[in-house]
XYZ file of C-alpha atoms in Angstrom:
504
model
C -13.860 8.098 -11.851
C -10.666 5.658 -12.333
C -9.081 5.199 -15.622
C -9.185 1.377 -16.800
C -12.848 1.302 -15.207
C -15.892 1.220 -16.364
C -16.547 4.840 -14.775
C -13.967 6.375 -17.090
C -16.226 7.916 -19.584
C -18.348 9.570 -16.205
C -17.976 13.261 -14.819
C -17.631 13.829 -11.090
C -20.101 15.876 -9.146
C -19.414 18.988 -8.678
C -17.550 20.148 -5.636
C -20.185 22.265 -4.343
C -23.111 19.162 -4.892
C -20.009 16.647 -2.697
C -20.914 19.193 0.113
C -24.466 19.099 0.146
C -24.564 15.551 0.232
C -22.370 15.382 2.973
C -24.114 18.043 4.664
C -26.883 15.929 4.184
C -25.903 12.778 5.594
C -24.392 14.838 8.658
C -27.805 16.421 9.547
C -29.792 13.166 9.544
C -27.090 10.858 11.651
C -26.798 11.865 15.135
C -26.098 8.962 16.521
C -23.040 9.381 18.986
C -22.004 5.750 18.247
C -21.931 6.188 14.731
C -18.780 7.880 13.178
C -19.021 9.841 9.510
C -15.480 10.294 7.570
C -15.464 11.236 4.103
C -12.734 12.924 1.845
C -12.457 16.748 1.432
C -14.040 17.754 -1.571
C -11.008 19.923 -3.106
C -8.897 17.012 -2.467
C -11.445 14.629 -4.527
C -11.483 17.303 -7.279
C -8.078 16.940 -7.408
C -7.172 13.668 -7.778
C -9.845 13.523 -10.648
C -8.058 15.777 -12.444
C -4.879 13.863 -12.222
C -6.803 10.364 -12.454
C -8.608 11.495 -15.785
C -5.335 13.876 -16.931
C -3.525 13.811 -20.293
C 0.357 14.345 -20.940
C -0.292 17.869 -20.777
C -0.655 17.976 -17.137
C 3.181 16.644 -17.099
C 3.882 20.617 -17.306
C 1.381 21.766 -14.888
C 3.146 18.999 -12.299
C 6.049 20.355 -12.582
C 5.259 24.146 -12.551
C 3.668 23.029 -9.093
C 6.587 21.656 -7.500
C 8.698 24.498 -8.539
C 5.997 26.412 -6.525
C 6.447 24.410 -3.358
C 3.969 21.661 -3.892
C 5.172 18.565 -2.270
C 4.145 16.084 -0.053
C 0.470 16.463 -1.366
C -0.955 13.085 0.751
C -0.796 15.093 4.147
C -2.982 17.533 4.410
C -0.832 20.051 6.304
C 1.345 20.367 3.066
C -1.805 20.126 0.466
C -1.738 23.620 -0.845
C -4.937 23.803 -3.208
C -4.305 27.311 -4.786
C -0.849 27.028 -5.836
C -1.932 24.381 -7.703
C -4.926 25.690 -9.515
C -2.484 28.783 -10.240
C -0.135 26.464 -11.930
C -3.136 25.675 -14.168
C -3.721 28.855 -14.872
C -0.216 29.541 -15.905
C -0.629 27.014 -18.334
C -3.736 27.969 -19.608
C -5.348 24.911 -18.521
C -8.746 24.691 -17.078
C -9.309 21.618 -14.486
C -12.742 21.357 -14.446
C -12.983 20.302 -18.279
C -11.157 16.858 -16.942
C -13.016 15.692 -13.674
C -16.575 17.525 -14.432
C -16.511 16.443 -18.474
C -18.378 12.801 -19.907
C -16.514 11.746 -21.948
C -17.538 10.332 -25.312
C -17.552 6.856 -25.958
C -15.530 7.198 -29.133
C -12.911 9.612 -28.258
C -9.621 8.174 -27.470
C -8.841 8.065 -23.890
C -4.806 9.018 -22.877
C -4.693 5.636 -21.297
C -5.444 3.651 -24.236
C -2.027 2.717 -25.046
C -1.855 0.926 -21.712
C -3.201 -2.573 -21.519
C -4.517 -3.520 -18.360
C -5.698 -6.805 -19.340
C -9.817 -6.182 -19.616
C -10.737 -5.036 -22.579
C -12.108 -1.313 -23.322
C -15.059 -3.337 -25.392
C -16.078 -5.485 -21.865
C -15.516 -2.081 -19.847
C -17.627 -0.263 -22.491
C -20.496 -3.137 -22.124
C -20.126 -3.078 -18.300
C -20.707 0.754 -18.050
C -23.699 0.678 -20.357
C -24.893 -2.155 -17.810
C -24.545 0.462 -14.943
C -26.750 2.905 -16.393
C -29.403 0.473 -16.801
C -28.785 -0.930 -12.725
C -27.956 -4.530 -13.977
C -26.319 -6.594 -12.105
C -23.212 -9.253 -13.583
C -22.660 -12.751 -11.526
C -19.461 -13.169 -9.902
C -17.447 -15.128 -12.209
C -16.173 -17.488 -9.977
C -19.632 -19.181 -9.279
C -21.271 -18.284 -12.381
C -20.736 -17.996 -16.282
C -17.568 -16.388 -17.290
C -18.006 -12.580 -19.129
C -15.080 -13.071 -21.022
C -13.772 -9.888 -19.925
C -10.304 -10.848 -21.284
C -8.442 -11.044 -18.595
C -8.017 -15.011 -19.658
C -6.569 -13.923 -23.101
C -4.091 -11.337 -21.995
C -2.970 -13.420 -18.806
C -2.531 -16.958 -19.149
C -1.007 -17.161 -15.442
C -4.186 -16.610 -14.065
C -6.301 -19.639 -13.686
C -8.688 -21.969 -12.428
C -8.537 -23.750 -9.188
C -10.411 -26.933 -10.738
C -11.535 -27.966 -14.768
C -14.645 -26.016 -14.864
C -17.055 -26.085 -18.065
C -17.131 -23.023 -19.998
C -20.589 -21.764 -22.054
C -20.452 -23.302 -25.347
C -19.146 -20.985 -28.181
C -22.484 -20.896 -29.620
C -24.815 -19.855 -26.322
C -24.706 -16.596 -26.574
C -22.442 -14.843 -23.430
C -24.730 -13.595 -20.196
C -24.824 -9.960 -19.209
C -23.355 -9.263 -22.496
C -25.952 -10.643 -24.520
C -29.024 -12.908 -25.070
C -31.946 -13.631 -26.631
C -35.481 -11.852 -26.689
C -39.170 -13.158 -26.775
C -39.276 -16.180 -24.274
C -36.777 -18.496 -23.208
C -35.917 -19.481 -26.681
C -32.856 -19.342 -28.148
C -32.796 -20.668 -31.453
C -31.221 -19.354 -34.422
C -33.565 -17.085 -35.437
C -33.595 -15.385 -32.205
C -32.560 -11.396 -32.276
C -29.555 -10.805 -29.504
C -30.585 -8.079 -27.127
C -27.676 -5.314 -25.497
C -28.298 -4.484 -21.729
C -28.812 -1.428 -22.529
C -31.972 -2.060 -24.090
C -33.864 -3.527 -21.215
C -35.704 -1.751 -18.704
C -33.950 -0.527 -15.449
C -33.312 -3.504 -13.104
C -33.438 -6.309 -15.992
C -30.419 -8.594 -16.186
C -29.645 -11.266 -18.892
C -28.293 -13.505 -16.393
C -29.658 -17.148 -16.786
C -31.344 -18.221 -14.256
C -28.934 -21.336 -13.122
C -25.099 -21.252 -13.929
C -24.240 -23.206 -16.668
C -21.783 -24.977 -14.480
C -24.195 -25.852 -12.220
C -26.486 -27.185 -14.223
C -24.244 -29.412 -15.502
C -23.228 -30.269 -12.428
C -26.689 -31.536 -11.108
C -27.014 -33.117 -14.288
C -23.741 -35.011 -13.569
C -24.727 -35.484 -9.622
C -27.884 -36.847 -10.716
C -26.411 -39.417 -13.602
C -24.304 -40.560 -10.605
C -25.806 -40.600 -7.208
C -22.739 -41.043 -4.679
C -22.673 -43.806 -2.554
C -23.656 -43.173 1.581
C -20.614 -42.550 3.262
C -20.424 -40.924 6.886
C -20.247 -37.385 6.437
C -16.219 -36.601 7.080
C -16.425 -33.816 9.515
C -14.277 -30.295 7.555
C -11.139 -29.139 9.002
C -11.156 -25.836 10.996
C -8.665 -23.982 8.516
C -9.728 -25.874 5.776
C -9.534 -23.847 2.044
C -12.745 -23.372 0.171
C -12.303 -25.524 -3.203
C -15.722 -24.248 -4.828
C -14.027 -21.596 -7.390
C -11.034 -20.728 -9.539
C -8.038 -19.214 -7.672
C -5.624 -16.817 -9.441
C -2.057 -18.024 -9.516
C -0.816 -15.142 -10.706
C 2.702 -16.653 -12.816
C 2.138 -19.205 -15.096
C 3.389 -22.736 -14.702
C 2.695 -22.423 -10.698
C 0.926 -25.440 -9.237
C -2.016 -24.875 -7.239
C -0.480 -24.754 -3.977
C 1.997 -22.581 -5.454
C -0.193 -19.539 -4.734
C 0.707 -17.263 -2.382
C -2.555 -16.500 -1.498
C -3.684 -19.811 -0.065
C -2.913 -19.894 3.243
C -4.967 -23.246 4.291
C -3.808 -24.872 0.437
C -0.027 -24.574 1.694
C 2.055 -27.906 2.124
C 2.866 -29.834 5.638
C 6.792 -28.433 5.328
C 8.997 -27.001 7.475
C 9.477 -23.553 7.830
C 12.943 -21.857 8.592
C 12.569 -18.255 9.918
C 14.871 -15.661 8.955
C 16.398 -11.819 9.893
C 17.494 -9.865 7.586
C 19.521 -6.354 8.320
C 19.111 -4.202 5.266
C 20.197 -0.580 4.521
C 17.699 2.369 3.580
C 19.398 5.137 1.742
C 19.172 7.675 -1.399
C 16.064 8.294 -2.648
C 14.326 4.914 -1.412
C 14.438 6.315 1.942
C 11.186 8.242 0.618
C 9.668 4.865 0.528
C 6.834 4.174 3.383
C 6.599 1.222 5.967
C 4.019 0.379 3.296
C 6.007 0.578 0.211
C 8.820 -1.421 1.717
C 6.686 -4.314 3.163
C 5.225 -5.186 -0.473
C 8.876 -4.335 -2.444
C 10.148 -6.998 0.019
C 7.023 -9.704 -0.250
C 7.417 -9.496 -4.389
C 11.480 -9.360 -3.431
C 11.218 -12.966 -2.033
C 8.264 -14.058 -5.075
C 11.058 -13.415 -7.270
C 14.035 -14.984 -5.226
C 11.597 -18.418 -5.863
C 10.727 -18.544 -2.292
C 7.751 -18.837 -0.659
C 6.848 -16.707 2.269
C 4.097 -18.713 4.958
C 0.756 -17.351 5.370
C -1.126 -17.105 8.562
C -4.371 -19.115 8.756
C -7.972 -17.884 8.354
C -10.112 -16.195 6.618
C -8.084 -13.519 5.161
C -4.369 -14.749 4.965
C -1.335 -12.611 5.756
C 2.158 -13.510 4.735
C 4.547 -14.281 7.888
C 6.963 -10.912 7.403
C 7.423 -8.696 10.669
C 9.840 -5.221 10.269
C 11.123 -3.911 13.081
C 10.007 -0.032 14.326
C 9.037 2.061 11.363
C 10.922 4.589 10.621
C 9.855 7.762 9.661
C 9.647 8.717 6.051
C 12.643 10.558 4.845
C 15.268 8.837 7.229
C 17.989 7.003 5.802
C 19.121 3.436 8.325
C 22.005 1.189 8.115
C 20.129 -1.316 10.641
C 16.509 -2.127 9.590
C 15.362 -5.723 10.477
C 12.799 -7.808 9.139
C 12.039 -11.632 9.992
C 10.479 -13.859 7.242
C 8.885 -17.093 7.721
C 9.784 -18.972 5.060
C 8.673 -22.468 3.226
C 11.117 -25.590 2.711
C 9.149 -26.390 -0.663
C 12.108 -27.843 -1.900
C 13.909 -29.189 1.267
C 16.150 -27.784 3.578
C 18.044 -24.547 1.955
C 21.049 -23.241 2.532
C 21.257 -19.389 4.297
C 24.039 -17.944 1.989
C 21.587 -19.007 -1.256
C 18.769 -17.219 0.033
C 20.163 -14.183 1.278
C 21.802 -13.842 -2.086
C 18.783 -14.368 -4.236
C 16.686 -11.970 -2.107
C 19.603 -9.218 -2.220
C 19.394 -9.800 -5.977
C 15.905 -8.792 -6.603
C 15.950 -5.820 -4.132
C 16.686 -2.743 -5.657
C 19.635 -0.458 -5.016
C 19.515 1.467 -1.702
C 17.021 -1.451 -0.452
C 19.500 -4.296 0.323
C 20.224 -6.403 2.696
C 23.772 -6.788 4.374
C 23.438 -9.402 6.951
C 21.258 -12.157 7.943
C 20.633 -14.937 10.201
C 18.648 -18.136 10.592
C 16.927 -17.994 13.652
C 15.729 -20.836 16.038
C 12.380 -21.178 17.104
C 11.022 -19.151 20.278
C 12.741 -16.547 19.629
C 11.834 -12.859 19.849
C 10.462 -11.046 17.205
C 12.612 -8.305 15.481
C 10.319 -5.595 16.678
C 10.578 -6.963 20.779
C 14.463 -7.964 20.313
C 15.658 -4.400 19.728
C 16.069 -2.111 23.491
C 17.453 0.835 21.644
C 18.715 2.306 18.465
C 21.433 5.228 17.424
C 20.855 7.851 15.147
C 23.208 10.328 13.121
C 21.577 13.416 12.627
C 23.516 16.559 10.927
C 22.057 20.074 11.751
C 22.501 22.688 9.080
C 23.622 26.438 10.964
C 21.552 29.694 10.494
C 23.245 31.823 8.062
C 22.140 35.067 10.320
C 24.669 33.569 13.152
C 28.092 32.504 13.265
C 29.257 28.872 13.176
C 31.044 28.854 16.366
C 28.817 30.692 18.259
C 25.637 28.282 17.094
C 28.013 25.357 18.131
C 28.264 26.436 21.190
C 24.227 27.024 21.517
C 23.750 23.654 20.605
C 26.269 22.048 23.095
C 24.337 24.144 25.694
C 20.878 22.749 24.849
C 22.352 19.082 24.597
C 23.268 18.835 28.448
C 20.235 21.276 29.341
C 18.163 18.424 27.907
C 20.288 15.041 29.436
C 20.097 17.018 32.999
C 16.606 17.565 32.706
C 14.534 15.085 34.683
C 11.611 15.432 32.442
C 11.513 16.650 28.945
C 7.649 17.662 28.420
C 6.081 17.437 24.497
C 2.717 17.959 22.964
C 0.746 15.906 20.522
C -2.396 16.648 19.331
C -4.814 13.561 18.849
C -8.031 13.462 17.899
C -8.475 17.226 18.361
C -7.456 17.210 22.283
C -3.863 17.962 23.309
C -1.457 14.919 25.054
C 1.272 16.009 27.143
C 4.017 13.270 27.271
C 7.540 12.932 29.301
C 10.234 12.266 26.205
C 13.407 11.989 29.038
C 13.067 8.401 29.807
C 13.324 7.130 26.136
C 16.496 9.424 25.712
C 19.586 7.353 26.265
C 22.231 9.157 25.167
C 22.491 12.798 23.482
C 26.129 14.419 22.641
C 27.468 16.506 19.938
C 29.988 13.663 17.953
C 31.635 16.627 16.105
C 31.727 19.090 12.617
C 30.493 17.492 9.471
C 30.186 19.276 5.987
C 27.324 20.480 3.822
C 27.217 19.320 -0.074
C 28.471 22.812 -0.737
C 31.595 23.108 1.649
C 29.759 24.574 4.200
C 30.177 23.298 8.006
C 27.392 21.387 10.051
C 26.857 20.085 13.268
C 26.868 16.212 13.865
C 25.133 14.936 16.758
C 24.341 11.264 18.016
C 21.098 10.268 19.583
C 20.417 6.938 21.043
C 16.306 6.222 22.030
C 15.044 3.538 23.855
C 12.599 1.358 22.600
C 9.716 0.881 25.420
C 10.329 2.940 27.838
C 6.958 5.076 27.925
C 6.439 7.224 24.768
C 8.492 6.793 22.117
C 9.100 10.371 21.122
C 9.572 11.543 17.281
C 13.387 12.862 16.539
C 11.592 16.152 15.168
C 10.109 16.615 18.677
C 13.558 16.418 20.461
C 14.921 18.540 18.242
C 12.113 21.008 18.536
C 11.926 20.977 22.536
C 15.579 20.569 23.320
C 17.414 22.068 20.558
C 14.664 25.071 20.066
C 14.835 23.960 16.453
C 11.383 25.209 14.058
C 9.332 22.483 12.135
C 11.222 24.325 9.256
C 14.567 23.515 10.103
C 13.963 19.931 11.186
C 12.910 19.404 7.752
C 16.652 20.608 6.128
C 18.200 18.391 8.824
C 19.403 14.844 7.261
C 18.553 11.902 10.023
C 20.272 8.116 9.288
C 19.851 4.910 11.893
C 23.470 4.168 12.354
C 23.099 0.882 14.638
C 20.726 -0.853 17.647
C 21.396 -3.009 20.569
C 19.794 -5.892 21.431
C 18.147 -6.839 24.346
C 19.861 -8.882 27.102
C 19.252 -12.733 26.725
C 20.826 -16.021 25.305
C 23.913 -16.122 23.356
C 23.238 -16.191 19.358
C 25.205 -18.908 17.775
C 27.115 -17.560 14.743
C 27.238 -20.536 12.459
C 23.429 -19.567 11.572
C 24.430 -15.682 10.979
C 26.147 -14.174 7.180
């Protein structure tokens, strides 16, 4: 159960009734070719507690971090009991939010949040569930008025299409009884009312049934039938816009409605530091799409049946990692005519937040490579904290020792563990350089250990820093964690000449 749903006011099953159902789907498929995943049931517990929470879990969050709790999305640093103990400390019991129904009167801690559809239509629809009714897809059929029109003006309709008249009462959320009738004196009848499986759908769409009363007013002439482009768009239903005053082929999401214009690709270099480097590939892949929305650009869409926008990122890099060279190439529309590099890059560094912006950019010609196959290596900066149980000089001197142990090596041998079977992998080729730079300083005055690793991009695996560190350095998963890792630079692979009148 979501908040802003029509499953708000429902209580989850139990934990213990999750696992018999599972169990019970388990035992019956045994087909090899069919694969089962599912959710652990502590973890689904969980997140109903938070989903269906009030402010007074803000306490019981952060009596949990103070415990250790962090990281909670990977399941090696979920820690289920210190959580329920920081409920306990607060007197709290979790079960009254994920296993209670709630009542349909009592105020919900989400109320003061407007989502756009109304609690009223979410109310209706949930009574609707009970009672297995179906509601028409509102594109095709008679709008619900859910009030996502009233709130939203942005969103809107691909084409003029007739709307029930103010007087016929709404379908789904209410009709008439006895007959087809529906005259004045007619008695409107809730969903809930009717007997499992009914619906108060009309038969026919009101939009359709204007529409064959239109088609059949004016028969169309013969013409040959035009044969339909490959990639052509669908124009049988409203389209969301999503910003009001767009034009139709204003929206992003219409890859087959965009304009015959050129398209200038660009690379961007932008920085990742402070506490965006937390961000995922994810998170920084849609903070850069609605980056450009708001610059007034328009990013091209691939063709097909489910459109992507044109935006490729270099490697990912790991979560936690700050960069001063990440790359990303977007494909973008000449709506307006030919623009101008410096404009762009200016707009788009305005709308990116701080920590997130870019630094340099260029305008690049067409054939050329990608910004995840143009890159052969990159550099990192990585400063290691010392043990406090050993001196400073003496764990320097450790260090330097492991460092040309591990470029001497002709194989450096590491283990991943993939689908629950153990991959041994050679990590030497894709080290290209390894050397201690020099003596750097913790935030509390404290010396540390700078050292300066430069990987190789396709040269077999591509090992993960924490894995050097661990196999070379004899470093613990512990310590790799307090180290602080930043992408100083890459190098490019051999080729043409770039011409710097296209570069800022």
């Amino acid at each position: 159960p979501k908040p802003h749903t029509p499953f708000q006011w429902f209580p989850q099953n139990r934990r213990e009734e999750i696992r018999e159902k599972l169990n019970f789907i388990r035992e019956r498929v045994k087909d090899r070719r069919i694969k089962l995943r599912w959710s652990d049931p502590r973890n689904s517990y969980f997140e109903a507690i938070l989903s269906k929470g009030d402010r007074r879990l803000a306490d019981v969050i952060e009596t949990a971090v103070d415990m250790g709790c962090k990281f909670d999305g990977w399941m090696e640093f979920f820690d289920f009991d210190k959580w329920m103990a920081a409920f306990e400390a607060h007197g709290i019991d979790p079960e009254w939010y994920a296993y209670r129904e709630v009542p349909e009167d009592e105020p919900l801690p989400w109320d003061h949040l407007d989502c756009g559809v109304t609690k009223e239509y979410q109310l209706g629809e949930w009574h609707r569930a009970l009672r297995e009714v179906t509601v028409g897809d509102c594109r095709y059929e008679s709008c619900a008025q859910c009030g996502i029109l009233d709130k939203y003006t942005g969103v809107k309709y691909h084409y003029e299409k007739p709307m029930p008249a103010l007087e016929s009462p709404l379908p789904l959320a209410g009709s008439t009884c006895g007959g087809s009738g529906a005259g004045p004196s007619a008695q409107p009848m809730a969903a809930a009312d009717l007997p499992r499986g009914a619906d108060l759908a009309p038969r026919e769409p009101v939009e359709l049934s204007i529409m064959k009363n239109q088609a059949k007013a004016n028969p169309p002439s013969r013409r040959p039938r035009e044969k339909r482009a490959r990639n052509a768009s669908r124009q049988d239903g409203p389209v969301p816009v999503g910003f009001e005053g767009n034009a139709v082929e204003d929206n992003p999401g219409l890859a087959a409605a965009q304009p015959d214009v050129p398209v200038s690709l660009i690379r961007l270099m932008f920085e990742k530091k402070g506490d965006l480097r937390f961000l995922s590939h994810l998170e920084i892949l849609r903070t850069f799409i609605r980056a450009v929305q708001r610059a007034g650009c328009r990013i091209e869409h691939s063709k097909g049946f489910h459109p992507h926008p044109k935006i490729v990122f270099s490697y990912a890099l790991p979560v936690g990692f700050e960069s001063r060279a990440e790359l990303v190439d977007i494909a973008l529309l000449e709506t307006e005519g030919p623009f101008r590099l410096l404009e762009v890059f200016r707009q788009i560094q305005r709308e990116l937040p701080e920590g997130l912006r870019p630094w340099a950019a260029w305008k690049l010609e067409p054939g050329e490579p990608s910004s995840a196959n143009a890159l052969s290596a990159a550099t990192y900066e990585i400063i290691l904290h010392p043990d406090r149980a050993v001196s400073v000089k003496k764990w320097a001197d450790e260090m330097e020792m492991a460092v040309s142990c591990a470029l001497s090596a002709e194989s450096i041998e590491i283990e991943r563990e993939r689908k629950g079977k153990i991959i041994r992998l050679d990590a030497r080729p894709a080290i290209a350089d390894f050397e201690i730079s020099g003596q750097a300083e913790n935030p509390d005055g404290k010396p540390a250990l700078r050292l300066s690793l430069t990987l190789r991009y396709g040269e077999g695996a591509k090992p993960k820093i924490s894995e050097i560190l661990i196999n070379c350095l004899g470093l613990s998963p512990e310590d790799c964690l307090r180290t602080h890792v930043r992408k100083l630079g890459v190098r490019w692979k051999a080729g043409k000449s770039r011409k710097v009148e296209y570069a800022i």
